[in-house]
Amino acid sequence: MQTAENLKQYREQLKQAMQEGFQRTALDNFAQAYRESRANAFAQTDLPQLIGKIGRYKDQAMSRLELLFHEFRTNAEAKGITVHLADNDLEANRIIAGIAHENNCRMIVKAKSMTAEEIQLNQYLEKQGFEVIETDLGEWIIQLRNEGPSHMVMPAIHLSRNQVSELFTRVTGKQQGTDIKDLVQVARRELRQKFTEGDMGISGANFAIAESATIGLVTNEGNARLCTTLPRVHVALVGLDKLTPSLSQALTTLHALPKNATGQAISSYVTWITGRNQCAASSDGKKIMHIVFLDNGRLALARDPVFSQALRCVRCGACANVCPIYRLVGGHKYGHIYIGAIGLILTYFYHGRDKAQQLAQNCLNCQACKEVCIAGIDLPSLIREVRTVMQQEINVPISERLLAQILKNRKIFHGILRTARYAQKPVTGKEPYLRHLPHFLLQDHGYKRLPALAARPFRDRFPTLGRKSRDPQYHIALFSGCLQDFVYPEQLEAGLEMIPPDRVKVEFPLQQGCCGLPLMMLGRTQAARELARSNLQAIDPARYDYILTLCASCGSHLKDYPALLRDIPGQRVKAARFADKVIDFSSFINDVIRDVTGLVPESTPGGGPRAAYHAPCHLCRGMGVHNAPRELLTAMGMDYIKHAEEETCCGLGGTYSLKFPEISAEILRKKIDQAESMGAELLLTDCPGCILQLRGGAEIRKSRLQVLHTAEALAGRYDSFNGTE
């Protein structure tokens, strides 16, 4: 497991993980297949409604956990079940070991349980002299290898059949082949006797239904039923967050759980246990049954106004399935016990800052996890909040503290950028890129070229553009963002070329500053709030019909202002009006200007350049915009090439690429490889951050691929087809 002692050590671990060839291939193949399987599984489902219902049910349960526990215990004890409440991991381990000692148990057979992994139950029981056998196939394999799960649902997904064959050969003392069916038969043969010899069976539970004291288990193997029926003692270890008021609410979650986990319509086994099973070996003919509920911080989390939603998690593992970082490094380096985005959050609360410090930084904020969370958890937001909390507990690098101070002060920040235009001259040539500096100051960042600052920022150019509006139909404020203002002003100019001045009056409020997203990614929430308030003063939403941005990252964060300013009297209302008027460039042209002016005439697709599209994470998921840019490209006559990975992150993640350049570089490589393999001449996107990443990567490998903002392509600013850029 990852101890997260420091960033340098963690990066070395990540590099090693990326060298695991089979793991990379297996996770990549699963991620691509999962996307289609999940879509098919939910094809006939009103998914937003289902997600909302599950989230509400879970929130309601979390708001009265203690009452649900008392209800469950009362009903369980009436059925002869002993119920325990363990405050922490050590107490839970002691309770379960005590039950085993009290009942003269020697061998313990165990069904899959992430809660048992959380408290390291196996290790504790083995130190107490018990023989503990994992009976889930994947869990048994990793137990034999003395390692933890690499996925919450598929614990051994990182292993090849050859590795399993070698393991089974060593365990059985007989040469084993590599046929999967044969390997499964080996496991069945080895484990079958253990079920009959087991004195105690330990299970987890997906549901603990208070109204009937019923526990529910969702599995794809029959081992859980054997563990809970054959041994004379059954212990269920259950997190308090699994408490559910009623069976009907549990069934709502069950409708979604297997579909979201693996794309299955339903899992192979759903087991409900109410009361003690029959057992011939017991004096009263009934099994001895204990249920141990684990707190371990859950009650405190349930009361937290921000982090309580983390307890909605149903342990489906979907947040790992879609994570581009998990695809590269696997669960052993992208989690401590819990894997994926939810693991980045829960690790801090369940296992401490030491284990979480580097993990919490290893997030691109691509929001793919939020999009697939069946309980509607805002995982990226909670990861940022964990960073914020940890900022108060650790010595923050002086570079990050200094950057926060600079970004939140517009005058200082812009002054530095203006000065830097002249300071960069020794390291810039005729081309608009920095020379040598990335390799000199930023080791491991030679995978892309970095752009130079523009000779004149957009804020200086805007007054000279000569836009005059006599009778405008719309009045808009242009929010530039830092990159387009000071690095890529030509993108904003191209965008304005597509907006007819006689119909749209455009203002550029000079008091606007950074949107604040970089500060949020650094965990500097207070500084981000100050920037948000400053931007609300600079751009009064009451004056404008729209607040237009050509930066998807800025747009997504601007729409988060109401949440960011929710506790400041009066500001949330203004922020809500502001957020409602924020619109991205493609949507504005496609859905507003196009319908009004006929600016973009319908034309026959295929006549223009062959163009691939990269959907910025903050556009497709942050702002929920999917169709507008693609419709524009087709309408403008581009030979638009669709591909399955359009909405996968480019790997920039703002400051992420500075901390984890190896991961950023590999995600970037895959993106450019894909565009080139399709024969694309243009790679278009709607975010200057993505352009910095993609264009810089294409430039360093001398690719013939041109990377442009959608606005530049629509304005005809591409070399091969319309003169020079």
XYZ file of C-alpha atoms in Angstrom:
725
model
C 0.000 0.000 0.000
C 1.084 3.555 -0.690
C 2.526 5.268 2.380
C 2.716 8.711 0.739
C 5.845 9.820 2.583
C 6.706 12.497 0.037
C 5.934 13.499 -3.509
C 9.276 12.374 -4.937
C 8.928 8.852 -3.560
C 5.327 8.665 -4.684
C 6.278 9.725 -8.209
C 8.851 6.936 -8.330
C 6.160 4.453 -7.346
C 3.912 5.793 -10.108
C 6.695 5.432 -12.683
C 7.171 1.798 -11.682
C 3.430 1.146 -11.893
C 3.304 2.549 -15.433
C 5.879 -0.058 -16.465
C 3.458 -2.896 -15.617
C 2.561 -3.834 -19.174
C -0.240 -6.310 -18.544
C -1.885 -4.096 -15.919
C -1.848 -1.135 -18.328
C -3.419 -3.202 -21.094
C -6.019 -4.839 -18.855
C -7.156 -1.570 -17.288
C -7.199 0.189 -20.664
C -9.298 -2.539 -22.276
C -11.694 -2.651 -19.342
C -12.116 1.142 -19.291
C -13.078 1.186 -22.966
C -15.420 -1.799 -22.698
C -16.974 -0.479 -19.490
C -18.107 2.738 -21.144
C -20.222 0.872 -23.684
C -21.444 -1.775 -21.243
C -22.610 0.824 -18.751
C -24.400 2.818 -21.454
C -26.206 -0.311 -22.663
C -27.134 -1.357 -19.118
C -28.763 2.002 -18.400
C -30.238 2.470 -21.890
C -33.852 2.168 -20.691
C -33.306 4.042 -17.420
C -33.962 7.662 -16.500
C -30.454 7.886 -15.073
C -30.539 11.436 -13.619
C -33.769 10.601 -11.800
C -32.321 7.358 -10.442
C -29.104 9.056 -9.304
C -31.113 11.790 -7.595
C -33.306 9.239 -5.816
C -30.352 7.192 -4.544
C -28.580 10.339 -3.363
C -31.659 11.544 -1.496
C -32.228 8.162 0.141
C -28.618 7.974 1.272
C -28.617 11.542 2.597
C -31.805 10.912 4.551
C -30.294 7.778 6.076
C -27.047 9.539 6.968
C -28.993 12.278 8.755
C -30.367 9.726 11.238
C -27.749 7.000 11.417
C -27.952 6.577 15.175
C -31.731 6.121 15.071
C -31.427 3.583 12.268
C -28.776 1.699 14.213
C -30.970 1.482 17.308
C -33.925 0.335 15.185
C -31.796 -2.324 13.501
C -30.340 -3.537 16.804
C -33.769 -3.803 18.461
C -35.164 -5.844 15.572
C -32.026 -7.993 15.301
C -31.879 -8.831 18.986
C -35.513 -9.902 18.841
C -34.366 -12.496 16.286
C -31.522 -13.767 18.493
C -28.717 -11.843 16.775
C -26.052 -10.096 18.838
C -25.304 -6.576 17.576
C -22.113 -4.637 18.373
C -21.002 -1.082 17.617
C -17.249 -0.601 17.222
C -15.969 2.949 17.507
C -12.810 2.256 15.522
C -10.827 -0.377 13.646
C -9.014 -1.766 16.690
C -12.253 -2.227 18.614
C -13.901 -3.989 15.664
C -10.949 -6.349 15.319
C -11.012 -7.136 19.041
C -14.751 -7.818 19.004
C -14.480 -10.252 16.088
C -11.431 -12.002 17.557
C -13.296 -12.255 20.871
C -16.260 -13.929 19.193
C -13.910 -16.432 17.577
C -12.179 -17.218 20.889
C -15.473 -17.483 22.762
C -16.814 -20.039 20.286
C -13.581 -22.073 19.977
C -13.186 -21.240 16.314
C -9.966 -22.170 14.551
C -10.561 -21.739 10.828
C -12.351 -18.681 9.461
C -13.715 -18.536 5.917
C -14.353 -15.072 4.647
C -16.419 -13.472 1.906
C -15.297 -10.301 0.131
C -15.539 -7.183 2.296
C -13.977 -3.760 1.738
C -14.838 -2.884 5.338
C -12.669 -5.796 6.486
C -9.885 -4.456 4.276
C -10.392 -1.036 5.875
C -9.638 -2.379 9.364
C -6.989 -4.911 8.195
C -9.041 -7.679 9.802
C -7.194 -10.629 8.254
C -3.824 -9.483 9.531
C -5.198 -8.971 13.034
C -6.879 -12.389 13.202
C -3.813 -14.171 11.850
C -1.683 -12.575 14.554
C -4.203 -13.944 17.047
C -3.516 -17.467 15.743
C -6.552 -17.987 13.511
C -6.410 -19.385 9.996
C -8.248 -16.966 7.694
C -9.204 -18.033 4.172
C -10.512 -15.565 1.590
C -13.040 -17.438 -0.549
C -13.779 -14.869 -3.277
C -11.593 -15.889 -6.231
C -9.939 -12.511 -6.677
C -9.506 -11.983 -2.951
C -8.024 -15.471 -2.518
C -5.512 -14.771 -5.286
C -4.322 -11.507 -3.760
C -4.276 -13.058 -0.277
C -1.909 -15.734 -1.578
C 0.218 -12.975 -3.095
C 0.144 -11.005 0.186
C -1.162 -7.827 -1.423
C -4.288 -5.699 -1.255
C -7.050 -5.315 -3.860
C -6.385 -3.140 -6.883
C -10.090 -2.494 -7.455
C -13.053 -2.495 -5.081
C -15.097 -4.879 -7.240
C -12.375 -6.721 -9.205
C -9.518 -7.065 -6.714
C -7.177 -9.024 -9.012
C -7.823 -7.199 -12.298
C -4.130 -6.251 -12.450
C -2.958 -9.872 -12.786
C -2.578 -11.955 -15.940
C -3.571 -15.586 -16.335
C 0.145 -16.443 -16.500
C 0.743 -14.840 -13.122
C -2.223 -16.687 -11.627
C -1.052 -19.950 -13.184
C 2.394 -19.550 -11.626
C 0.795 -18.735 -8.277
C -1.516 -21.778 -8.350
C 1.391 -24.013 -9.398
C 3.308 -22.913 -6.319
C 0.292 -23.273 -3.995
C -0.817 -26.699 -5.223
C 2.618 -28.135 -5.987
C 1.343 -29.191 -9.396
C 1.970 -27.584 -12.772
C -1.081 -25.567 -13.821
C -2.033 -24.353 -17.256
C -3.250 -20.902 -18.258
C -6.802 -21.688 -19.338
C -9.085 -19.499 -17.222
C -11.772 -22.154 -16.764
C -9.158 -24.616 -15.565
C -7.730 -22.064 -13.119
C -11.202 -21.421 -11.720
C -11.621 -25.169 -11.198
C -8.330 -25.251 -9.285
C -9.623 -22.532 -6.959
C -12.918 -24.345 -6.452
C -11.152 -27.592 -5.651
C -8.784 -25.952 -3.179
C -11.475 -23.891 -1.439
C -14.365 -26.361 -1.338
C -13.012 -28.284 1.657
C -12.358 -25.054 3.520
C -16.058 -24.212 3.546
C -16.911 -27.451 5.323
C -14.004 -27.112 7.753
C -14.665 -23.476 8.617
C -15.805 -22.773 12.171
C -16.679 -19.135 11.504
C -17.835 -17.345 8.381
C -17.257 -13.611 8.014
C -19.133 -11.482 5.496
C -19.690 -7.855 4.816
C -23.011 -6.379 3.754
C -24.131 -4.046 0.993
C -27.298 -3.194 2.918
C -28.394 -3.290 6.549
C -32.165 -2.770 6.542
C -33.331 -1.249 9.806
C -37.048 -2.115 9.566
C -36.391 -5.872 9.474
C -32.774 -6.295 10.666
C -31.976 -7.804 7.257
C -28.532 -7.723 5.683
C -28.123 -7.892 1.915
C -25.093 -9.156 -0.004
C -24.474 -8.548 -3.705
C -21.919 -10.906 -5.258
C -20.962 -12.636 -8.490
C -19.790 -15.831 -6.812
C -21.593 -18.293 -4.568
C -18.890 -18.221 -1.892
C -20.679 -15.601 0.215
C -23.692 -17.870 0.619
C -21.442 -20.738 1.669
C -19.617 -18.527 4.187
C -22.879 -17.387 5.756
C -24.609 -20.788 5.871
C -22.106 -23.630 6.425
C -20.007 -22.500 9.448
C -21.696 -22.614 12.848
C -20.790 -18.960 13.550
C -21.547 -16.075 11.212
C -20.152 -12.583 11.781
C -21.187 -9.732 9.489
C -18.926 -6.660 9.542
C -20.931 -3.664 8.355
C -20.092 0.020 8.044
C -22.693 2.274 9.642
C -23.134 3.923 6.245
C -24.792 0.722 4.951
C -27.826 1.289 7.184
C -30.971 1.648 5.069
C -34.475 2.349 6.405
C -36.400 -0.049 4.174
C -36.135 -2.846 1.635
C -37.709 -0.662 -1.055
C -34.897 1.875 -0.742
C -32.295 -0.900 -0.863
C -33.887 -2.241 -4.051
C -33.592 1.184 -5.671
C -29.830 1.120 -5.084
C -29.659 -2.523 -6.154
C -31.245 -1.575 -9.476
C -28.181 0.560 -10.187
C -25.283 -1.096 -8.358
C -24.262 -3.930 -10.739
C -24.966 -1.819 -13.821
C -22.675 0.899 -12.562
C -20.019 -1.468 -11.263
C -19.446 -3.696 -14.278
C -22.204 -2.977 -16.782
C -24.157 -6.100 -15.717
C -27.946 -6.007 -15.683
C -27.803 -7.671 -12.272
C -25.178 -9.555 -10.299
C -25.162 -13.352 -10.154
C -26.185 -13.529 -6.491
C -28.273 -11.277 -4.281
C -28.622 -12.734 -0.794
C -30.904 -11.462 1.978
C -30.392 -12.755 5.529
C -32.978 -12.094 8.229
C -32.342 -13.829 11.531
C -30.242 -16.867 12.408
C -29.972 -19.706 9.897
C -30.439 -23.315 10.890
C -27.334 -25.136 12.096
C -27.301 -28.773 13.249
C -24.063 -28.270 15.192
C -25.613 -25.718 17.573
C -27.398 -26.623 20.801
C -30.605 -24.844 19.758
C -30.364 -25.795 16.086
C -29.605 -22.201 15.077
C -26.429 -20.557 13.885
C -24.591 -18.182 16.224
C -24.823 -14.790 14.525
C -23.179 -11.475 15.348
C -23.335 -8.219 13.417
C -20.519 -5.754 14.076
C -21.250 -2.220 12.939
C -18.177 -0.079 12.341
C -18.094 3.653 13.011
C -14.424 4.562 12.418
C -15.370 8.205 11.772
C -18.633 7.635 9.916
C -20.862 9.331 12.495
C -18.637 12.419 12.421
C -18.645 12.398 8.614
C -22.429 12.118 8.576
C -22.663 15.351 10.584
C -20.240 17.255 8.355
C -22.066 19.691 6.024
C -19.522 19.174 3.224
C -18.137 15.652 3.498
C -21.301 13.802 4.518
C -22.078 13.046 0.876
C -18.998 10.781 0.759
C -21.063 8.286 2.773
C -23.432 7.884 -0.177
C -20.812 5.632 -1.782
C -22.200 2.197 -2.710
C -18.722 0.725 -3.409
C -19.352 0.124 -7.107
C -15.832 1.185 -8.137
C -17.081 3.190 -11.134
C -14.991 6.215 -10.189
C -11.878 4.104 -10.838
C -13.299 2.602 -14.023
C -13.358 5.986 -15.766
C -10.305 7.608 -14.164
C -7.457 8.227 -16.655
C -4.895 8.054 -13.844
C -6.179 4.728 -12.533
C -5.953 3.364 -16.076
C -2.234 4.105 -16.069
C -1.093 3.158 -12.561
C -3.717 0.812 -11.081
C -5.235 0.715 -7.631
C -2.147 -0.141 -5.596
C -0.746 3.301 -6.350
C -4.077 5.091 -6.648
C -5.471 4.369 -3.249
C -4.524 3.096 0.172
C -7.395 0.719 0.979
C -10.227 2.347 -0.931
C -9.464 2.818 -4.631
C -10.154 5.648 -7.058
C -11.661 9.059 -6.423
C -13.603 7.976 -3.342
C -10.372 6.525 -1.990
C -8.639 9.888 -2.305
C -11.309 11.235 0.048
C -11.911 8.390 2.496
C -8.216 7.664 3.010
C -7.802 10.980 4.811
C -10.676 10.291 7.202
C -10.199 6.556 7.774
C -6.412 6.194 7.602
C -4.993 9.645 8.234
C -3.165 12.496 6.581
C 0.045 10.486 6.182
C -1.589 8.042 3.798
C -3.643 10.693 2.004
C -1.263 13.616 1.520
C 0.102 12.679 -1.912
C -2.959 10.710 -3.019
C -5.209 13.747 -2.683
C -2.954 15.681 -5.055
C -3.107 12.968 -7.710
C -6.342 14.161 -9.316
C -6.713 15.837 -12.708
C -10.118 17.304 -11.820
C -11.397 15.853 -15.099
C -14.755 15.165 -13.391
C -15.241 11.798 -15.095
C -15.808 10.226 -11.666
C -18.554 12.699 -10.833
C -20.321 11.946 -14.103
C -20.597 8.199 -13.399
C -21.213 8.259 -9.638
C -24.541 6.498 -9.184
C -25.109 8.268 -5.857
C -24.403 11.745 -7.253
C -21.326 12.437 -5.093
C -19.425 15.516 -6.212
C -16.132 13.653 -5.956
C -13.829 16.283 -7.545
C -15.182 18.944 -5.199
C -14.611 16.748 -2.144
C -11.061 15.961 -3.265
C -10.381 19.698 -3.468
C -11.925 20.133 -0.018
C -9.625 17.443 1.387
C -6.683 19.399 -0.007
C -8.017 22.534 1.646
C -8.314 20.791 5.007
C -4.808 19.372 4.729
C -3.419 22.793 3.809
C -4.200 23.805 7.381
C -2.273 20.848 8.794
C 0.937 20.683 6.759
C 3.782 22.978 5.811
C 2.669 24.191 2.396
C 5.585 24.749 -0.018
C 6.519 28.416 -0.196
C 6.083 28.305 -3.983
C 2.387 27.410 -3.584
C 1.819 30.053 -0.925
C 3.490 32.671 -3.106
C 1.482 31.635 -6.167
C -1.753 31.944 -4.185
C -0.858 35.447 -3.062
C -0.010 36.482 -6.626
C -3.087 34.985 -8.298
C -5.582 36.568 -5.940
C -4.158 40.059 -6.534
C -5.018 41.036 -10.102
C -2.728 44.068 -10.282
C 0.313 42.183 -9.028
C -0.382 39.171 -11.226
C -0.939 41.159 -14.396
C 2.056 43.320 -13.600
C 4.264 40.251 -13.349
C 2.935 38.928 -16.660
C 3.600 42.216 -18.401
C 7.129 42.312 -17.042
C 7.687 38.690 -18.000
C 7.070 39.558 -21.666
C 10.433 41.286 -21.677
C 12.175 38.871 -19.328
C 11.355 35.950 -21.623
C 13.244 37.379 -24.628
C 16.498 35.465 -23.948
C 14.608 32.168 -24.036
C 12.279 32.829 -26.986
C 13.029 32.802 -30.662
C 10.976 33.736 -33.681
C 8.573 30.941 -32.865
C 5.987 31.587 -30.125
C 7.550 29.067 -27.725
C 9.997 29.130 -24.862
C 13.373 27.565 -25.585
C 15.371 25.521 -23.050
C 13.477 26.847 -20.029
C 11.240 23.799 -19.511
C 14.269 21.494 -19.405
C 16.338 23.853 -17.281
C 13.802 24.742 -14.611
C 11.271 21.941 -14.905
C 12.883 18.539 -15.167
C 10.758 15.770 -16.687
C 8.714 18.363 -18.590
C 10.387 17.961 -21.965
C 7.351 16.169 -23.397
C 5.809 19.431 -24.625
C 6.872 22.902 -25.643
C 5.589 25.759 -23.549
C 4.182 28.886 -25.219
C 5.710 32.314 -24.833
C 3.660 35.220 -23.550
C 2.005 37.266 -26.280
C 3.609 40.550 -27.273
C 0.370 42.341 -26.385
C -2.298 40.921 -24.094
C -5.881 40.852 -25.281
C -6.896 43.579 -22.818
C -4.611 45.965 -24.722
C -5.839 44.806 -28.121
C -9.578 44.917 -27.454
C -10.021 48.725 -27.770
C -8.397 48.602 -31.221
C -10.694 45.954 -32.670
C -13.202 48.576 -33.776
C -16.402 46.807 -32.747
C -19.386 49.154 -32.988
C -22.900 48.060 -32.156
C -25.789 50.307 -33.220
C -28.830 48.279 -32.307
C -27.544 45.116 -30.611
C -29.870 42.270 -29.792
C -27.554 40.968 -27.092
C -25.250 42.656 -24.621
C -22.466 40.381 -23.388
C -19.418 40.550 -21.127
C -16.329 38.691 -22.343
C -14.438 36.773 -19.673
C -11.003 36.033 -21.058
C -9.201 33.942 -18.493
C -5.458 34.343 -17.928
C -4.183 32.117 -20.745
C -6.197 33.728 -23.509
C -5.585 37.227 -22.206
C -1.804 36.951 -21.948
C -0.762 33.906 -24.009
C -3.372 33.212 -26.703
C -5.140 36.531 -27.431
C -5.589 35.443 -31.058
C -8.150 32.892 -29.891
C -10.344 35.640 -28.462
C -9.931 37.720 -31.605
C -10.965 34.757 -33.750
C -13.994 34.248 -31.537
C -15.044 37.871 -31.925
C -14.790 37.526 -35.701
C -17.641 35.022 -35.452
C -19.835 37.411 -33.459
C -21.531 40.076 -35.627
C -21.114 43.520 -33.984
C -24.422 44.816 -35.336
C -26.288 42.163 -33.343
C -24.070 41.695 -30.293
C -22.472 44.338 -28.137
C -19.347 42.962 -26.467
C -17.715 44.539 -23.425
C -14.424 43.505 -21.889
C -14.430 44.539 -18.188
C -10.819 45.385 -17.409
C -11.149 44.719 -13.669
C -11.666 40.990 -14.213
C -8.935 38.664 -12.964
C -8.164 34.963 -12.771
C -11.275 32.790 -12.441
C -9.772 31.162 -9.342
C -9.670 27.526 -10.479
C -5.873 27.184 -10.016
C -6.287 28.285 -6.402
C -9.005 25.699 -5.822
C -6.771 22.990 -7.255
C -4.047 24.044 -4.817
C -6.502 23.865 -1.931
C -6.484 27.650 -1.378
C -10.231 27.994 -1.034
C -10.245 31.306 0.811
C -8.096 32.964 -1.850
C -10.409 31.536 -4.526
C -13.400 33.078 -2.731
C -11.704 36.468 -2.729
C -11.118 36.212 -6.469
C -14.729 35.204 -7.063
C -15.989 38.233 -5.150
C -13.618 40.468 -7.103
C -14.899 39.118 -10.431
C -18.497 39.643 -9.339
C -17.643 43.286 -8.695
C -15.942 43.576 -12.092
C -18.802 41.941 -14.023
C -22.267 42.826 -12.781
C -24.554 40.077 -14.120
C -27.543 42.436 -14.119
C -25.975 44.415 -16.986
C -25.532 41.548 -19.418
C -27.528 38.934 -21.284
C -24.577 36.552 -21.319
C -21.111 36.242 -19.814
C -19.126 34.641 -22.621
C -15.925 32.684 -22.185
C -13.784 30.796 -24.689
C -12.102 28.884 -21.855
C -14.013 25.802 -20.711
C -12.032 25.596 -17.474
C -12.919 29.170 -16.589
C -16.546 28.642 -17.585
C -16.939 25.561 -15.437
C -15.416 27.273 -12.414
C -17.440 30.459 -12.908
C -20.564 28.312 -12.726
C -19.325 27.037 -9.355
C -19.315 30.528 -7.822
C -22.681 30.021 -6.044
C -21.299 27.024 -4.165
C -18.008 28.777 -3.486
C -19.761 31.835 -2.024
C -22.675 29.988 -0.418
C -21.825 31.144 3.132
C -21.335 34.832 2.323
C -24.555 36.857 2.861
C -25.886 38.371 -0.357
C -23.106 36.989 -2.532
C -24.718 33.660 -3.322
C -27.720 35.334 -4.971
C -25.505 37.498 -7.134
C -23.243 34.555 -7.885
C -26.251 32.495 -8.976
C -27.323 35.199 -11.456
C -23.736 35.391 -12.661
C -23.430 31.610 -13.109
C -26.742 31.385 -14.973
C -25.457 33.808 -17.607
C -22.090 32.132 -18.184
C -21.967 30.493 -21.620
C -19.210 28.849 -23.618
C -18.218 29.966 -27.105
C -19.544 26.957 -29.048
C -22.935 27.088 -27.352
C -23.193 30.831 -27.922
C -22.425 30.560 -31.632
C -24.374 27.353 -32.226
C -27.417 27.941 -30.048
C -27.729 31.740 -29.979
C -25.977 33.514 -32.843
C -26.493 30.824 -35.449
C -30.259 30.751 -34.986
C -30.557 34.532 -34.988
C -28.298 35.597 -37.817
C -27.733 32.568 -40.008
C -24.042 33.249 -39.518
C -23.123 29.598 -39.914
C -24.877 28.332 -43.052
C -25.544 24.648 -43.400
C -23.098 23.123 -45.845
C -22.220 19.681 -47.091
C -19.894 17.943 -44.624
C -16.642 16.549 -45.900
C -15.372 19.404 -48.009
C -13.141 20.964 -45.374
C -10.087 19.732 -43.495
C -10.145 16.405 -41.703
C -10.734 17.398 -38.079
C -10.747 15.473 -34.809
C -12.207 16.996 -31.678
C -10.995 16.911 -28.079
C -13.784 17.708 -25.617
C -12.360 19.616 -22.636
C -13.325 17.963 -19.360
C -14.670 21.231 -18.011
C -16.853 21.702 -21.088
C -18.417 18.264 -21.516
C -18.715 17.445 -17.812
C -18.220 20.728 -15.975
C -20.642 22.678 -18.178
C -22.594 19.780 -19.644
C -21.923 20.842 -23.255
C -21.601 17.944 -25.692
C -23.290 18.673 -29.015
C -22.661 22.356 -29.794
C -18.990 22.204 -30.893
C -19.526 19.072 -32.965
C -22.581 20.546 -34.687
C -20.584 23.672 -35.477
C -17.738 21.723 -37.062
C -20.148 19.821 -39.267
C -22.078 22.946 -40.204
C -18.860 24.702 -41.231
C -18.029 21.896 -43.646
C -15.279 20.252 -41.604
C -14.650 16.566 -42.262
C -15.306 15.797 -38.605
C -13.952 12.425 -37.406
C -15.683 10.950 -34.383
C -13.753 8.777 -31.946
C -14.552 7.004 -28.685
C -12.006 8.832 -26.509
C -13.071 12.402 -27.380
C -14.165 13.102 -23.822
C -11.110 11.616 -22.121
C -8.810 14.115 -20.387
C -5.748 15.482 -22.212
C -3.644 15.191 -19.044
C -2.988 18.865 -18.249
C -5.115 19.415 -15.154
C -3.647 22.889 -14.574
C -0.919 22.584 -11.947
C -1.351 18.785 -11.975
C 1.107 18.415 -14.852
C 3.758 20.211 -12.820
C 3.514 17.694 -9.964
C 2.958 14.535 -11.999
C 4.601 15.133 -15.392
C 5.033 11.425 -16.172
C 1.313 10.753 -16.003
C 0.481 13.958 -17.844
C 2.924 13.048 -20.625
C 1.523 9.550 -21.086
C -2.104 10.704 -21.271
C -1.026 13.365 -23.782
C 0.853 10.810 -25.900
C -2.234 8.617 -26.185
C -4.344 11.606 -27.218
C -2.044 12.672 -30.041
C -1.451 9.091 -31.169
C -5.173 8.638 -31.548
C -5.698 11.823 -33.588
C -2.770 10.990 -35.859
C -3.908 7.386 -36.342
C -7.239 8.667 -37.691
C -5.488 10.812 -40.262
C -6.663 14.084 -38.725
C -5.132 17.297 -40.000
C -6.679 19.437 -37.272
C -7.252 18.664 -33.609
C -9.788 21.136 -32.255
C -10.818 21.958 -28.712
C -12.542 24.684 -26.704
C -10.039 25.299 -23.911
C -6.709 27.160 -24.006
C -5.341 24.861 -21.304
C -5.972 21.839 -23.514
C -4.346 23.707 -26.401
C -1.256 24.404 -24.284
C -1.013 20.670 -23.585
C -1.961 19.264 -26.986
C -0.224 21.837 -29.167
C 2.898 21.688 -27.017
C 2.958 17.899 -27.315
C 2.369 17.926 -31.066
C 5.121 20.518 -31.499
C 7.750 18.603 -29.529
C 7.191 15.462 -31.619
C 7.077 17.516 -34.834
C 3.617 16.264 -35.666
C 1.844 17.519 -38.785
C -1.275 17.792 -36.656
C -2.464 21.368 -36.087
C -4.025 22.028 -32.709
C -6.473 24.945 -32.700
C -9.249 26.455 -30.662
C -12.640 25.844 -32.275
C -12.941 29.603 -32.745
C -9.718 29.693 -34.756
C -10.915 26.866 -36.997
C -14.295 28.497 -37.599
C -12.564 31.756 -38.452
C -10.442 29.877 -40.999
C -7.124 30.314 -39.181
C -5.423 27.100 -40.224
C -2.333 26.945 -42.392
C -3.135 24.149 -44.783
C -6.422 25.475 -46.063
C -6.534 29.233 -45.695
C -3.120 30.842 -45.716
C -1.058 31.368 -42.601
C -2.424 31.296 -39.104
